[in-house]
């Protein structure tokens, strides 16, 4: 079910939806974004077969601040920011002054220091992200990141391109059966 903070990658009318719950401080999530997602994007998202969306599931304060930053970025910058935050994870997510590191990343991404500070002080956004995480824990029984849902079918951990393809293809063929 679509959430108000969802940012969709790909065709919003695609018959298959992949939802990822991830934490910006989780190295398995970073691995997925660097190694697996580009393949999935090429094969399914760019071809219009799949809509992909990432929902924040922050596991600690740095991941929460990172998630807030992605939500404060213009919608079309959401995925570019995610990509950068995952690729630079080792440089900011575990550091004690992660907010300073995030501020530098934000600046490079075109977000002013003032906009960054305003974003980090947005209590409503912070509460919303924490609430989204606890609702996902309760209703979807998410225990670890990354956790994926392919048209509602759960896939936990950093799955391979092959495992994803198998699940996506299964749902694509079910969609074709229904439309006949």
CSV table of C-alpha atoms in Angstrom, one decimal:
chain,number,residue,atom,x,y,z
A,1,UNK,CA,0.0,0.0,0.0
A,2,UNK,CA,1.4,3.4,-1.0
A,3,UNK,CA,2.7,5.6,1.8
A,4,UNK,CA,2.8,9.4,1.7
A,5,UNK,CA,6.7,9.4,1.9
A,6,UNK,CA,7.2,6.9,-0.9
A,7,UNK,CA,9.6,7.8,-3.7
A,8,UNK,CA,9.1,5.5,-6.7
A,9,UNK,CA,11.9,4.5,-9.0
A,10,UNK,CA,10.6,3.4,-12.4
A,11,UNK,CA,7.1,3.0,-13.8
A,12,UNK,CA,4.4,3.7,-11.3
A,13,UNK,CA,2.0,1.6,-13.3
A,14,UNK,CA,4.3,-1.5,-13.4
A,15,UNK,CA,2.6,-4.8,-12.5
A,16,UNK,CA,5.4,-5.7,-10.1
A,17,UNK,CA,6.3,-3.5,-7.1
A,18,UNK,CA,9.5,-4.1,-5.1
A,19,UNK,CA,9.6,-2.4,-1.7
A,20,UNK,CA,12.9,-2.4,0.2
A,21,UNK,CA,13.1,-1.5,3.9
A,22,UNK,CA,16.6,-0.4,4.6
A,23,UNK,CA,18.8,1.4,7.0
A,24,UNK,CA,21.5,3.8,5.7
A,25,UNK,CA,23.9,2.4,8.3
A,26,UNK,CA,23.4,-1.2,7.3
A,27,UNK,CA,26.4,-2.6,5.2
A,28,UNK,CA,24.2,-5.3,3.6
A,29,UNK,CA,21.9,-2.6,2.4
A,30,UNK,CA,24.9,-0.7,1.0
A,31,UNK,CA,26.1,-3.8,-0.7
A,32,UNK,CA,22.7,-4.3,-2.3
A,33,UNK,CA,22.6,-0.7,-3.5
A,34,UNK,CA,26.1,-0.9,-5.0
A,35,UNK,CA,26.1,-4.4,-6.5
A,36,UNK,CA,22.5,-5.8,-7.0
A,37,UNK,CA,20.2,-2.8,-7.5
A,38,UNK,CA,22.0,-1.5,-10.7
A,39,UNK,CA,21.4,-4.9,-12.3
A,40,UNK,CA,17.7,-5.0,-11.2
A,41,UNK,CA,17.3,-1.4,-12.5
A,42,UNK,CA,18.8,-2.3,-15.9
A,43,UNK,CA,16.7,-5.5,-16.3
A,44,UNK,CA,13.4,-4.5,-14.8
A,45,UNK,CA,13.1,-0.8,-13.7
A,46,UNK,CA,14.4,0.9,-16.8
A,47,UNK,CA,12.3,-1.5,-19.0
A,48,UNK,CA,9.1,-0.4,-17.2
A,49,UNK,CA,8.4,-3.9,-15.7
A,50,UNK,CA,9.0,-3.0,-12.1
A,51,UNK,CA,8.5,0.0,-9.8
A,52,UNK,CA,11.1,0.0,-7.0
A,53,UNK,CA,10.9,1.9,-3.8
A,54,UNK,CA,13.0,2.2,-0.7
A,55,UNK,CA,11.4,2.9,2.6
A,56,UNK,CA,13.6,4.1,5.5
A,57,UNK,CA,14.0,1.7,8.4
A,58,UNK,CA,16.6,3.5,10.4
A,59,UNK,CA,18.5,1.3,12.9
A,60,UNK,CA,20.4,4.0,14.8
A,61,UNK,CA,20.7,7.8,15.1
A,62,UNK,CA,23.1,8.2,12.1
A,63,UNK,CA,20.7,6.2,9.8
A,64,UNK,CA,17.8,8.3,11.1
A,65,UNK,CA,19.6,11.5,10.2
A,66,UNK,CA,20.6,10.1,6.8
A,67,UNK,CA,17.0,9.1,6.2
A,68,UNK,CA,15.8,12.6,7.2
A,69,UNK,CA,18.3,14.1,4.7
A,70,UNK,CA,17.0,12.0,1.8
A,71,UNK,CA,13.4,13.0,2.7
A,72,UNK,CA,14.4,16.7,2.8
A,73,UNK,CA,16.0,16.5,-0.6
A,74,UNK,CA,13.9,17.3,-3.7
A,75,UNK,CA,11.9,14.2,-4.7
A,76,UNK,CA,14.0,13.7,-7.9
A,77,UNK,CA,17.2,13.8,-5.8
A,78,UNK,CA,16.0,11.1,-3.3
A,79,UNK,CA,17.6,8.1,-5.1
A,80,UNK,CA,20.8,10.0,-6.0
A,81,UNK,CA,21.2,10.9,-2.4
A,82,UNK,CA,20.5,7.3,-1.3
A,83,UNK,CA,23.1,6.1,-3.7
A,84,UNK,CA,25.8,8.5,-2.4
A,85,UNK,CA,25.0,7.9,1.2
A,86,UNK,CA,25.3,4.1,0.7
A,87,UNK,CA,28.5,4.4,-1.4
A,88,UNK,CA,30.1,6.7,1.3
A,89,UNK,CA,28.6,4.8,4.3
A,90,UNK,CA,32.0,4.0,5.8
A,91,UNK,CA,32.9,7.7,5.8
A,92,UNK,CA,29.9,8.9,7.7
A,93,UNK,CA,27.5,6.3,9.2
A,94,UNK,CA,29.7,5.1,12.0
A,95,UNK,CA,31.5,8.3,12.8
A,96,UNK,CA,30.7,10.2,16.0
A,97,UNK,CA,30.2,13.5,14.1
A,98,UNK,CA,28.0,11.9,11.4
A,99,UNK,CA,25.9,15.1,11.2
A,100,UNK,CA,28.9,17.1,10.1
A,101,UNK,CA,29.8,14.4,7.5
A,102,UNK,CA,26.1,14.4,6.3
A,103,UNK,CA,26.2,18.2,6.1
A,104,UNK,CA,29.2,18.0,3.7
A,105,UNK,CA,27.4,15.4,1.6
A,106,UNK,CA,24.3,17.5,1.6
A,107,UNK,CA,26.3,20.6,0.5
A,108,UNK,CA,27.8,18.7,-2.5
A,109,UNK,CA,24.2,17.6,-3.4
A,110,UNK,CA,23.0,21.2,-3.5
A,111,UNK,CA,21.4,21.5,0.0
A,112,UNK,CA,22.6,24.6,1.9
A,113,UNK,CA,23.8,24.4,5.5
A,114,UNK,CA,20.7,26.3,6.5
A,115,UNK,CA,18.4,23.8,4.7
A,116,UNK,CA,20.3,21.0,6.3
A,117,UNK,CA,20.0,22.4,9.8
A,118,UNK,CA,16.2,23.0,9.3
A,119,UNK,CA,15.9,19.4,8.0
A,120,UNK,CA,17.8,18.0,11.1
A,121,UNK,CA,15.5,19.9,13.4
A,122,UNK,CA,12.3,18.7,11.7
A,123,UNK,CA,10.7,16.9,14.7
A,124,UNK,CA,7.6,16.0,12.7
A,125,UNK,CA,9.7,14.2,10.0
A,126,UNK,CA,11.8,12.5,12.6
A,127,UNK,CA,8.7,11.2,14.5
A,128,UNK,CA,7.1,10.1,11.2
A,129,UNK,CA,10.2,8.0,10.2
A,130,UNK,CA,10.3,6.4,13.7
A,131,UNK,CA,6.6,5.7,13.5
A,132,UNK,CA,7.0,4.2,10.0
A,133,UNK,CA,9.7,1.9,11.3
A,134,UNK,CA,7.7,0.7,14.3
A,135,UNK,CA,4.6,0.1,12.1
A,136,UNK,CA,6.7,-1.9,9.6
A,137,UNK,CA,8.1,-3.9,12.5
A,138,UNK,CA,4.7,-4.6,13.9
A,139,UNK,CA,2.7,-5.2,10.7
A,140,UNK,CA,5.3,-6.7,8.4
A,141,UNK,CA,7.4,-8.4,11.1
A,142,UNK,CA,10.6,-6.9,9.8
A,143,UNK,CA,13.5,-8.0,12.0
A,144,UNK,CA,16.5,-7.0,9.9
A,145,UNK,CA,17.6,-4.9,7.0
A,146,UNK,CA,17.4,-5.1,4.1
A,147,UNK,CA,14.0,-6.7,3.9
A,148,UNK,CA,12.2,-6.7,0.5
A,149,UNK,CA,8.7,-7.4,-0.6
A,150,UNK,CA,8.1,-8.3,-4.2
A,151,UNK,CA,4.3,-7.8,-4.8
A,152,UNK,CA,3.9,-8.6,-1.1
A,153,UNK,CA,6.2,-11.7,-1.0
A,154,UNK,CA,8.9,-11.3,1.6
A,155,UNK,CA,12.6,-11.7,0.8
A,156,UNK,CA,15.1,-11.1,3.6
A,157,UNK,CA,18.7,-10.2,3.5
A,158,UNK,CA,21.0,-9.3,0.7
A,159,UNK,CA,19.6,-11.6,-2.1
A,160,UNK,CA,21.4,-12.1,-5.3
A,161,UNK,CA,20.4,-10.7,-8.7
A,162,UNK,CA,19.3,-14.3,-9.6
A,163,UNK,CA,17.1,-14.7,-6.5
A,164,UNK,CA,15.5,-11.4,-7.3
A,165,UNK,CA,15.0,-12.2,-10.9
A,166,UNK,CA,13.4,-15.5,-10.1
A,167,UNK,CA,10.9,-13.8,-7.8
A,168,UNK,CA,10.2,-10.8,-10.1
A,169,UNK,CA,9.8,-13.1,-13.1
A,170,UNK,CA,7.3,-15.2,-11.2
A,171,UNK,CA,5.2,-12.2,-10.3
A,172,UNK,CA,5.5,-10.8,-13.9
A,173,UNK,CA,4.2,-14.1,-15.3
A,174,UNK,CA,1.4,-14.1,-12.8
A,175,UNK,CA,0.5,-10.6,-13.9
A,176,UNK,CA,0.5,-11.7,-17.6
A,177,UNK,CA,-1.9,-14.6,-16.7
A,178,UNK,CA,-4.3,-12.2,-15.0
A,179,UNK,CA,-4.4,-9.8,-17.9
A,180,UNK,CA,-5.3,-12.5,-20.4
